[in-house]
PDB file of C-alpha atoms in Angstrom:
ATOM      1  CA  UNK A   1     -29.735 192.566 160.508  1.00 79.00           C
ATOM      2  CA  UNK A   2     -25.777 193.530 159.637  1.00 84.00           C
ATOM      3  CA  UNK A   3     -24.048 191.369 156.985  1.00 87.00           C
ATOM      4  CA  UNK A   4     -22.181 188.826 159.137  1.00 83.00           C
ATOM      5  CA  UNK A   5     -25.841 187.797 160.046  1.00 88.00           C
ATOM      6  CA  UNK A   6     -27.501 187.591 156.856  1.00 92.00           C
ATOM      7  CA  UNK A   7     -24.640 185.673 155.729  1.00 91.00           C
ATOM      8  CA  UNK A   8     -24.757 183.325 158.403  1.00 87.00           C
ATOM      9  CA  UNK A   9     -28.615 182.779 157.665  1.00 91.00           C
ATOM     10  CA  UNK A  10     -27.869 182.594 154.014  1.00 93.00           C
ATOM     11  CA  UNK A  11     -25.321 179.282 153.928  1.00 88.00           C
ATOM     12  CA  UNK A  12     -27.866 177.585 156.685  1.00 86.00           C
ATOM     13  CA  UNK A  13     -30.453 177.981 154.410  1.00 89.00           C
ATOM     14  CA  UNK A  14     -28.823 176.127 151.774  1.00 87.00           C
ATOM     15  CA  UNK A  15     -27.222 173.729 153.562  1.00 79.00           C
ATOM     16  CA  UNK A  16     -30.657 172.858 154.153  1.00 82.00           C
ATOM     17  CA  UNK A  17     -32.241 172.192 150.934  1.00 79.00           C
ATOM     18  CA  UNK A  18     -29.388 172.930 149.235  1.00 76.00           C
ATOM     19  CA  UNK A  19     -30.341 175.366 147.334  1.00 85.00           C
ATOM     20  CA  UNK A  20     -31.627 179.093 147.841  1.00 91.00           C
ATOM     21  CA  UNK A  21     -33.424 181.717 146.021  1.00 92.00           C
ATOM     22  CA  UNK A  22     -33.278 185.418 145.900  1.00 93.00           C
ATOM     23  CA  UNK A  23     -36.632 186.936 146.247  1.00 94.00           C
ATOM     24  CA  UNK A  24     -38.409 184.615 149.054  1.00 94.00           C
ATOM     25  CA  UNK A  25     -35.135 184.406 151.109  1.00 95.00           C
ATOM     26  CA  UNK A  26     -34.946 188.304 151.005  1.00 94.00           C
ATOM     27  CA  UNK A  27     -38.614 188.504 152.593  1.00 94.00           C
ATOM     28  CA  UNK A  28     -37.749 186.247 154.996  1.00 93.00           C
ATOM     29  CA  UNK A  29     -34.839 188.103 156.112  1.00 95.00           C
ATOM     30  CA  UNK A  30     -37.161 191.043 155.574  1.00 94.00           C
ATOM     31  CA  UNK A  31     -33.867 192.694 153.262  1.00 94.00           C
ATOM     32  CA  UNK A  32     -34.463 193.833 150.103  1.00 95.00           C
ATOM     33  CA  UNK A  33     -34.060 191.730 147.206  1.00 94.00           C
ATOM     34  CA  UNK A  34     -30.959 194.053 145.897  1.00 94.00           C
ATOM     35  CA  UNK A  35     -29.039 193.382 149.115  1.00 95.00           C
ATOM     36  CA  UNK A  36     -30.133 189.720 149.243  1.00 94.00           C
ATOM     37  CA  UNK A  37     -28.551 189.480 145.699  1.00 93.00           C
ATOM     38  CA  UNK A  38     -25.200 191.696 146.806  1.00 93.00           C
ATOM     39  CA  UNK A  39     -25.010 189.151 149.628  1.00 93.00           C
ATOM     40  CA  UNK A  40     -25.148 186.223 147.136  1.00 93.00           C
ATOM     41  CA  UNK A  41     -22.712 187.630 144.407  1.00 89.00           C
ATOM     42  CA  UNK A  42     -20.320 188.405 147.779  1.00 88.00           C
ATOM     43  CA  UNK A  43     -20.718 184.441 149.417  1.00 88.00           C
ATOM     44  CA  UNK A  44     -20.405 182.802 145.622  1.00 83.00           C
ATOM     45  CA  UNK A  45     -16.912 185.002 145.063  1.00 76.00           C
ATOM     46  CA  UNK A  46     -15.813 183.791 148.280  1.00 73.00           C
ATOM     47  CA  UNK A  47     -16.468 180.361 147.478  1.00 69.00           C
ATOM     48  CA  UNK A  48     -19.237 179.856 149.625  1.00 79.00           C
ATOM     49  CA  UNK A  49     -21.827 179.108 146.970  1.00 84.00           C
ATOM     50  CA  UNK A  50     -22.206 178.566 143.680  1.00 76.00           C
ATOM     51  CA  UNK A  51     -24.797 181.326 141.698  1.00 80.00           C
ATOM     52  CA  UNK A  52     -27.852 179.997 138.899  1.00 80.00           C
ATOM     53  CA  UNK A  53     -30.648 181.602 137.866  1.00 81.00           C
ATOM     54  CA  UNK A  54     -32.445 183.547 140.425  1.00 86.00           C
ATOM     55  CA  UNK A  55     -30.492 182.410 143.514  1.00 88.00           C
ATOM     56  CA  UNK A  56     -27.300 179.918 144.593  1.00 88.00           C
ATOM     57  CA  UNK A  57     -26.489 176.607 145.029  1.00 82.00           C
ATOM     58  CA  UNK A  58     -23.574 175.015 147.500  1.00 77.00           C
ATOM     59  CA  UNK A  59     -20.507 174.282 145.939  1.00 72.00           C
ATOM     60  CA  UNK A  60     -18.838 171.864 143.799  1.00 61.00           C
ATOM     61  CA  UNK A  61     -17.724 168.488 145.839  1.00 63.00           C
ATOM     62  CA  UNK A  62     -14.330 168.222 143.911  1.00 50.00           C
ATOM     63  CA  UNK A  63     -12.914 171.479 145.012  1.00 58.00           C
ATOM     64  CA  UNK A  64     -12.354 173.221 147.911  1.00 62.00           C
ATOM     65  CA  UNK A  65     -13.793 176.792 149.326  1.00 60.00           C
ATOM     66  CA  UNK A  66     -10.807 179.407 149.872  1.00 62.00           C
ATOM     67  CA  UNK A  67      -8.884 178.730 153.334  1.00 62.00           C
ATOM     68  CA  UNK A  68      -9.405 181.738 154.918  1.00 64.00           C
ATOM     69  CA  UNK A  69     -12.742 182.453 153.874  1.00 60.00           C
ATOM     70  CA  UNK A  70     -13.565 178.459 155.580  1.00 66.00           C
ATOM     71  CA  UNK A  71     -12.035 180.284 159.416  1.00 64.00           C
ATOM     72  CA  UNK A  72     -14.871 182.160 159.494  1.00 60.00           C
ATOM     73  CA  UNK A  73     -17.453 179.318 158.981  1.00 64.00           C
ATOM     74  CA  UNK A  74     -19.023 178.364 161.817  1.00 72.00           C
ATOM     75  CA  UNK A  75     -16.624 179.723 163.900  1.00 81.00           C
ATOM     76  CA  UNK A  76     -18.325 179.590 167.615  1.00 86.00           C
ATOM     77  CA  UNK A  77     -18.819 176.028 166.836  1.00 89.00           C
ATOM     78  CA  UNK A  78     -15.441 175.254 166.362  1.00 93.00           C
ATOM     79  CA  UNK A  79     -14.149 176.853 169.433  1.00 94.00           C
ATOM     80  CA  UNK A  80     -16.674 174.676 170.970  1.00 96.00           C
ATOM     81  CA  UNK A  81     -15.514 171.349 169.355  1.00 97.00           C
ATOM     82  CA  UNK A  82     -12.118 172.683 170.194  1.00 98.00           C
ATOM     83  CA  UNK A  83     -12.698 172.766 173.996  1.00 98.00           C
ATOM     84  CA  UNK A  84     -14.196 169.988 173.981  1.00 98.00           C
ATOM     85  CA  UNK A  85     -11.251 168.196 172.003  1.00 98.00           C
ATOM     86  CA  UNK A  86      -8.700 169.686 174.536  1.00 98.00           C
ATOM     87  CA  UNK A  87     -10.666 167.588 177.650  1.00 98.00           C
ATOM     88  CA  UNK A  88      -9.751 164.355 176.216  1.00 98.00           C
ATOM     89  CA  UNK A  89      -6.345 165.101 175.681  1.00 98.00           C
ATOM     90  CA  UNK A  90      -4.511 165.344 179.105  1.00 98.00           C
ATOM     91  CA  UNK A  91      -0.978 166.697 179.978  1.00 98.00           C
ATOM     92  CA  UNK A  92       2.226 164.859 179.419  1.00 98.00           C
ATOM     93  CA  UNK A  93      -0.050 163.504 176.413  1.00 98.00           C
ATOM     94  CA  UNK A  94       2.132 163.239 172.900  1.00 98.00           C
ATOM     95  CA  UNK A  95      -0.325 163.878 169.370  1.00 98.00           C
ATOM     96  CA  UNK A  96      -1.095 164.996 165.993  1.00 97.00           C
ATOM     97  CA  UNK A  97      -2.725 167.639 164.567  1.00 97.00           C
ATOM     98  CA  UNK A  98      -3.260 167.547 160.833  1.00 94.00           C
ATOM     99  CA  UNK A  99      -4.081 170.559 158.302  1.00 91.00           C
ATOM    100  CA  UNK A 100      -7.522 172.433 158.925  1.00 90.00           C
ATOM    101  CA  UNK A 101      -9.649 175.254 160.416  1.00 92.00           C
ATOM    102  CA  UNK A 102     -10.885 173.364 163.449  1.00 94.00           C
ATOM    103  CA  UNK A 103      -7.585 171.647 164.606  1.00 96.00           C
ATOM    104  CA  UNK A 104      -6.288 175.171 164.275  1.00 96.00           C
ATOM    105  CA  UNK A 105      -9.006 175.940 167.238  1.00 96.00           C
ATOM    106  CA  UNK A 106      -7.738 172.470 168.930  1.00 98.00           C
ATOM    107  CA  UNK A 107      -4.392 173.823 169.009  1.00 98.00           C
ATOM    108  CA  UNK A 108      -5.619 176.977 170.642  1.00 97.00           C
ATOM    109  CA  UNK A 109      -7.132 175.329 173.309  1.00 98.00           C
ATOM    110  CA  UNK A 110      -4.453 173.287 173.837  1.00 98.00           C
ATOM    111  CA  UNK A 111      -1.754 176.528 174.792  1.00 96.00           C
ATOM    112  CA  UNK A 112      -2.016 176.181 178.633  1.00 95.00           C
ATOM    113  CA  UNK A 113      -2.058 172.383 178.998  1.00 97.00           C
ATOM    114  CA  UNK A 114       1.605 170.829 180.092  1.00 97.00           C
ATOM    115  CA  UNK A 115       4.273 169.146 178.476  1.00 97.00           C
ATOM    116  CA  UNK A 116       2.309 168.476 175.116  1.00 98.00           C
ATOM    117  CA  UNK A 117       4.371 167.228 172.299  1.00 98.00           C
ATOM    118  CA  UNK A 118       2.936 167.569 169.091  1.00 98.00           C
ATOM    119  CA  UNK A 119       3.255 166.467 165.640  1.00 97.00           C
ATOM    120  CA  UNK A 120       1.803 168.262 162.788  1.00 96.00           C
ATOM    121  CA  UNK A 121       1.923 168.576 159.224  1.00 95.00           C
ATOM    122  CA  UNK A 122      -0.218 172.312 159.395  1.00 94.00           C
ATOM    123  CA  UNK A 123       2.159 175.582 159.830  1.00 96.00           C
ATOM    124  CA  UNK A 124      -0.588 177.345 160.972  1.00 95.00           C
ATOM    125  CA  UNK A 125      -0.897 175.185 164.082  1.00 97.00           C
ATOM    126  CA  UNK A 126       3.007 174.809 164.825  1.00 97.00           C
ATOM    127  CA  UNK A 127       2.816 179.344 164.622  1.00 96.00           C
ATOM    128  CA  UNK A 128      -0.241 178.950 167.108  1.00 97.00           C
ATOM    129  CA  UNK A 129       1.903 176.602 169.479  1.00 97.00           C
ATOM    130  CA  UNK A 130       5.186 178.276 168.865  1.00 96.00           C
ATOM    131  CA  UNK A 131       5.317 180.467 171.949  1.00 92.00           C
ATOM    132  CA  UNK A 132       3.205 177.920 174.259  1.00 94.00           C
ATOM    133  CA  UNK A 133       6.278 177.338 176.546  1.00 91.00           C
ATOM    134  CA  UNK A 134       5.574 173.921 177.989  1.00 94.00           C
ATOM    135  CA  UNK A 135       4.581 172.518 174.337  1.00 96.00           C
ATOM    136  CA  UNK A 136       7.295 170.867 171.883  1.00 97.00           C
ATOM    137  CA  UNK A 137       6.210 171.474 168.509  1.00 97.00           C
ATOM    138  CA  UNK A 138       7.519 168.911 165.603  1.00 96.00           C
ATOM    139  CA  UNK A 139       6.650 169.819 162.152  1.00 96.00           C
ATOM    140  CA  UNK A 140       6.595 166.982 159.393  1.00 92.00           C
ATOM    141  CA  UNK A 141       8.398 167.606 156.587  1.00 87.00           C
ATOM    142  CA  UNK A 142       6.658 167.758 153.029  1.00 90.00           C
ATOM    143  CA  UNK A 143       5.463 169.631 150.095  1.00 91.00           C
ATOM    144  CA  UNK A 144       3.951 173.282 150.733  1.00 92.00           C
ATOM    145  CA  UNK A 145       0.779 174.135 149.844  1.00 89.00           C
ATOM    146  CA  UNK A 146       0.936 177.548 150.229  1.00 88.00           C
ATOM    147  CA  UNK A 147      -2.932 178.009 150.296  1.00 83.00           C
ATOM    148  CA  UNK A 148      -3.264 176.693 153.504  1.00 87.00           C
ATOM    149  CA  UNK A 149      -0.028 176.104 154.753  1.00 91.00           C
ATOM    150  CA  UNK A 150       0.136 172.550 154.582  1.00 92.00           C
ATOM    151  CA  UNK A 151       2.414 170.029 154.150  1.00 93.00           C
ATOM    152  CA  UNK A 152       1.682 166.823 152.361  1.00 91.00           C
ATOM    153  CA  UNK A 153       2.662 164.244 150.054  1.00 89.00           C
ATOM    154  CA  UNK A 154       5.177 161.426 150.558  1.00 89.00           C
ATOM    155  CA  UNK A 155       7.602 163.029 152.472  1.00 91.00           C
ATOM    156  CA  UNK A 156       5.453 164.504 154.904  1.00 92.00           C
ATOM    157  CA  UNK A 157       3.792 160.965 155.181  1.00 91.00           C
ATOM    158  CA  UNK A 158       6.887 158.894 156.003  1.00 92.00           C
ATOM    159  CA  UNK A 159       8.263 161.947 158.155  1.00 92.00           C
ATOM    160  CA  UNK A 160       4.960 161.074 160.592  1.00 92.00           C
ATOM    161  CA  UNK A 161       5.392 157.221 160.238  1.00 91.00           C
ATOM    162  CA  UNK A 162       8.375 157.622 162.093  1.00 93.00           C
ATOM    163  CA  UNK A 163       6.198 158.174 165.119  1.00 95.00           C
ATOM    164  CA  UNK A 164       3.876 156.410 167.470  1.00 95.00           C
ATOM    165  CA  UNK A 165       1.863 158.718 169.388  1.00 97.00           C
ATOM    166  CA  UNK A 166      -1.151 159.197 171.883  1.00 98.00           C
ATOM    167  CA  UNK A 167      -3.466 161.061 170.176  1.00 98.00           C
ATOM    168  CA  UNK A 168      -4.569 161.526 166.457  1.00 98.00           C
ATOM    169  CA  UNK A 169      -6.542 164.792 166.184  1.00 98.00           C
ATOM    170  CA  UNK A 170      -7.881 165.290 162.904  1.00 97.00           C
ATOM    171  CA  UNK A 171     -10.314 167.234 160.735  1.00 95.00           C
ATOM    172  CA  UNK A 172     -12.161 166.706 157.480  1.00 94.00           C
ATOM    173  CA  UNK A 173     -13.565 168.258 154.088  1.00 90.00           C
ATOM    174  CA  UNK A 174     -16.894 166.285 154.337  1.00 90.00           C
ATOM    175  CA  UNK A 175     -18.638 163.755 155.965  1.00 93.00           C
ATOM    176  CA  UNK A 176     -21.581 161.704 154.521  1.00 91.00           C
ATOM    177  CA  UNK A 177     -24.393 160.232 155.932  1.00 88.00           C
ATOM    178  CA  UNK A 178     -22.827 156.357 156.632  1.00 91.00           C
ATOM    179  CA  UNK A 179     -20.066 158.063 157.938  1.00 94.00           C
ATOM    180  CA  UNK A 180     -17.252 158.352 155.307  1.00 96.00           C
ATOM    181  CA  UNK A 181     -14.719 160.880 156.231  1.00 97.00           C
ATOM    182  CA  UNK A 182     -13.662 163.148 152.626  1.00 95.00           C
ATOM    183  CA  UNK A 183     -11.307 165.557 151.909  1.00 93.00           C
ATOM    184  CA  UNK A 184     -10.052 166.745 148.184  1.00 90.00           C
ATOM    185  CA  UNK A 185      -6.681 166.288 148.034  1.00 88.00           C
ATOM    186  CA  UNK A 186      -5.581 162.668 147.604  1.00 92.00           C
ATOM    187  CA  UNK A 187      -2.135 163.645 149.241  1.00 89.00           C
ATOM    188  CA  UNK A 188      -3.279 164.817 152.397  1.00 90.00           C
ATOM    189  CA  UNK A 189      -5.740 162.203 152.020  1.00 93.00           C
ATOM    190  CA  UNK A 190      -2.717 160.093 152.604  1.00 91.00           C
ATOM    191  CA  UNK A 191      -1.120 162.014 155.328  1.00 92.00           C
ATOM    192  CA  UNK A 192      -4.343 161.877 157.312  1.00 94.00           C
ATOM    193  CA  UNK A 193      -4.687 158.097 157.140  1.00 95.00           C
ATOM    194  CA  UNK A 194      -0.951 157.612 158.329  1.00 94.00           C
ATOM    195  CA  UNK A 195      -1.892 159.886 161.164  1.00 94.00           C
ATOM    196  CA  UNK A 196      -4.334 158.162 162.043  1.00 95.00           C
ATOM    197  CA  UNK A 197      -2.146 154.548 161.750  1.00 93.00           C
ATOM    198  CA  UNK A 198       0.818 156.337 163.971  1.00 92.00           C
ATOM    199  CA  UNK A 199      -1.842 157.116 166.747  1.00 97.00           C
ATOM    200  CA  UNK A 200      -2.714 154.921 169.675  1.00 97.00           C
ATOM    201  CA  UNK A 201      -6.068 156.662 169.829  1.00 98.00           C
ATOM    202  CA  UNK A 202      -7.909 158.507 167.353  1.00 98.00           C
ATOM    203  CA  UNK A 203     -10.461 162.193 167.500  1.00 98.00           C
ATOM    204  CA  UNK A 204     -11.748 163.075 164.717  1.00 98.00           C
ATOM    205  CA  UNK A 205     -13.297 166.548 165.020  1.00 98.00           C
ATOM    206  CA  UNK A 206     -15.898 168.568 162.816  1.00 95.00           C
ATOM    207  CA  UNK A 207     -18.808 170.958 162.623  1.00 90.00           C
ATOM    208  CA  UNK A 208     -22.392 169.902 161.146  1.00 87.00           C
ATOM    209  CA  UNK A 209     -21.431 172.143 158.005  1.00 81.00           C
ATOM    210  CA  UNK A 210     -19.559 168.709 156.992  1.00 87.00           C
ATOM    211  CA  UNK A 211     -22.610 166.798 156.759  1.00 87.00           C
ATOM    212  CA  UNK A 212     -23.757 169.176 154.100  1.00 76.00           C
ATOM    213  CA  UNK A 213     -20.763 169.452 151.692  1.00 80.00           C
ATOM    214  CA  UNK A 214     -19.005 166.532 149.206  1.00 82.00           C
ATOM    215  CA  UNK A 215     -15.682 165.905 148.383  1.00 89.00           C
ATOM    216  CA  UNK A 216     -13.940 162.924 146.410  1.00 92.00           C
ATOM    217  CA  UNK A 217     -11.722 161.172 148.029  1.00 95.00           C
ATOM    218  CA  UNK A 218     -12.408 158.965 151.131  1.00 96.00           C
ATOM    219  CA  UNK A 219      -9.983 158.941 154.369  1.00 96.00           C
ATOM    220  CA  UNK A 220     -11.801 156.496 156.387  1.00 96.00           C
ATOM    221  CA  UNK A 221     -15.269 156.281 158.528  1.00 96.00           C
ATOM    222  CA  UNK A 222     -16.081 157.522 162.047  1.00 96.00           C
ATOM    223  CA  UNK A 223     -16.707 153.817 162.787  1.00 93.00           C
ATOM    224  CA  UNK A 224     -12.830 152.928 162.661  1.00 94.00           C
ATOM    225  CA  UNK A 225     -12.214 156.331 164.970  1.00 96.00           C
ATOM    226  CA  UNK A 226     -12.424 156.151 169.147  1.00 97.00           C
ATOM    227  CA  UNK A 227     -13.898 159.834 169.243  1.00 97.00           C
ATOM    228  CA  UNK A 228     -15.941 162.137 167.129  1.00 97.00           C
ATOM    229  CA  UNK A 229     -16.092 165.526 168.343  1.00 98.00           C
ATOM    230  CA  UNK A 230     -19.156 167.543 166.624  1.00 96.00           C
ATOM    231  CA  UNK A 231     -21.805 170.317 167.764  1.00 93.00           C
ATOM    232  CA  UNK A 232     -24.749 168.150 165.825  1.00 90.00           C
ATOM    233  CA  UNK A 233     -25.314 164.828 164.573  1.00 90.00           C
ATOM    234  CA  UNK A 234     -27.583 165.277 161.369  1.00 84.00           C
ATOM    235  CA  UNK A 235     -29.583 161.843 162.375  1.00 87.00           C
ATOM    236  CA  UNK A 236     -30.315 159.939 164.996  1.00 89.00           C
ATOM    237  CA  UNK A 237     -28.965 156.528 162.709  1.00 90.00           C
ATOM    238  CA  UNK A 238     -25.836 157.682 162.513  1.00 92.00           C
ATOM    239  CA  UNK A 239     -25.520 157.897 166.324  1.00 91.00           C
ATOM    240  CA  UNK A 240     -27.108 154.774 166.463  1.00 92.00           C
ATOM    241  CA  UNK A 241     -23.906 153.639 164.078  1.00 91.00           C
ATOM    242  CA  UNK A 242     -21.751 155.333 166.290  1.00 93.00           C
ATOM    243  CA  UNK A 243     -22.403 153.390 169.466  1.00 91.00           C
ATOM    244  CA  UNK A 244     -22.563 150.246 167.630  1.00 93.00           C
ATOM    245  CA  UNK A 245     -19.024 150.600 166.845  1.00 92.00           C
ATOM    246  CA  UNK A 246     -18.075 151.919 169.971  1.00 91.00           C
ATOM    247  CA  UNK A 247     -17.742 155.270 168.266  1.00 95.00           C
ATOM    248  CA  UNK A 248     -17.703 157.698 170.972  1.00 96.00           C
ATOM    249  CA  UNK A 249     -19.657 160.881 170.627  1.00 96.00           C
ATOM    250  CA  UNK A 250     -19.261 164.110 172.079  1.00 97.00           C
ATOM    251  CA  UNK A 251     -21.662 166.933 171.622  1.00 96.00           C
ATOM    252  CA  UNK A 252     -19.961 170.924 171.762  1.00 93.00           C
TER     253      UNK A 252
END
């Protein structure tokens, strides 16, 4: 099993019970315990997970795991999610994409659809569009956060208000089980939920891993969006809340 593997089958495991420990994980990976533990010291410096006595725990929900360390997470699902995303959206279609790893894959799948204009308040995804050639790219002004190349706060916020567009596309920190949509920053926090006001129709989009991880502060709920994009619901209540709010789903 190489390392990308065994680090995949690490962070599942404790987004399952939350928790993991050294020795029986490394039999069932059939690794020994040395490497199990390398693996865990490697995942906990990355941000991944947090390390106590004989194993790891997830994270902190009050702070956020390293931005280039959360591309790699669940990675095939987001390209998933993000071709699913690009479906709804159709050409000649105006919309937002706010700061994160999966509306980064949104904006790749969105390079060879037609006359797009699109807002954003993520450098990242204005780079990724920059040399789509039938795609007009507007960045929102704001404050740089150079760790993910955001832009947020109030500037960036009354920059978008300015607008009224199709499509809202945006992403999330967490998600809990009734549905509350969480990041950690209370100034994109902000941002987001202006997005979401300036939009005539709203996606949210986000892997399972969501379901599994906290954050503080609350943007809104999946029943006050028209489309959640996921690869797996983590119960069948909350799809029952979905439809009963005319949430609509769509599994990657």
């Amino acid at each position: 099993m190489d390392t990308q593997t065994r680090h995949t089958a690490i962070l599942n495991a404790a987004r399952r019970s939350g928790k993991v420990r050294a020795t029986p994980l490394a039999r069932n990976l059939n690794v020994a315990v040395q490497t199990l533990r390398r693996d865990l010291r490697t995942l906990c410096d990355a941000g991944f997970l947090e390390r106590v006595h004989g194993g790891a725990v997830l994270p902190s929900g009050v702070r956020n795991i390293g931005y280039d360390d959360r591309r790699s997470v669940n990675r095939d699902a987001k390209a998933r999610i993000a071709a699913a995303t690009a479906a709804l959206i159709p050409d000649n279609a105006s919309l937002f994409l706010n700061i994160g790893t999966t509306t980064e894959a949104v904006a790749r799948a969105l390079r060879r659809h037609q006359n797009l204009m699109v807002v954003t308040n993520n450098l990242n995804v204005a780079n990724i569009l920059a040399d789509a050639p039938s795609c007009d790219v507007i960045v929102a002004g704001g404050r740089l956060r150079r760790a993910d190349g955001g832009l947020v706060g109030d500037l960036a916020a009354l920059a978008i208000a300015r607008f009224q567009v199709d499509f809202a596309v945006i992403g999330a920190s967490a998600i809990d089980l009734s549905g509350n949509l969480l990041d950690f920053d209370p100034e994109e926090v902000r941002v987001s939920q202006q997005i979401l006001a300036a939009a005539r129709a709203s996606i949210v989009v986000a892997d399972a891993g969501k379901f599994t991880r906290k954050a503080p502060v609350r943007i809104g709920t999946l029943s006050g969006v028209d489309h959640f994009v996921t690869d797996r619901l983590p119960s069948e209540r909350l799809a029952q809340d979905l439809q009963d709010t005319n949430t609509r789903l769509h599994l990657a």
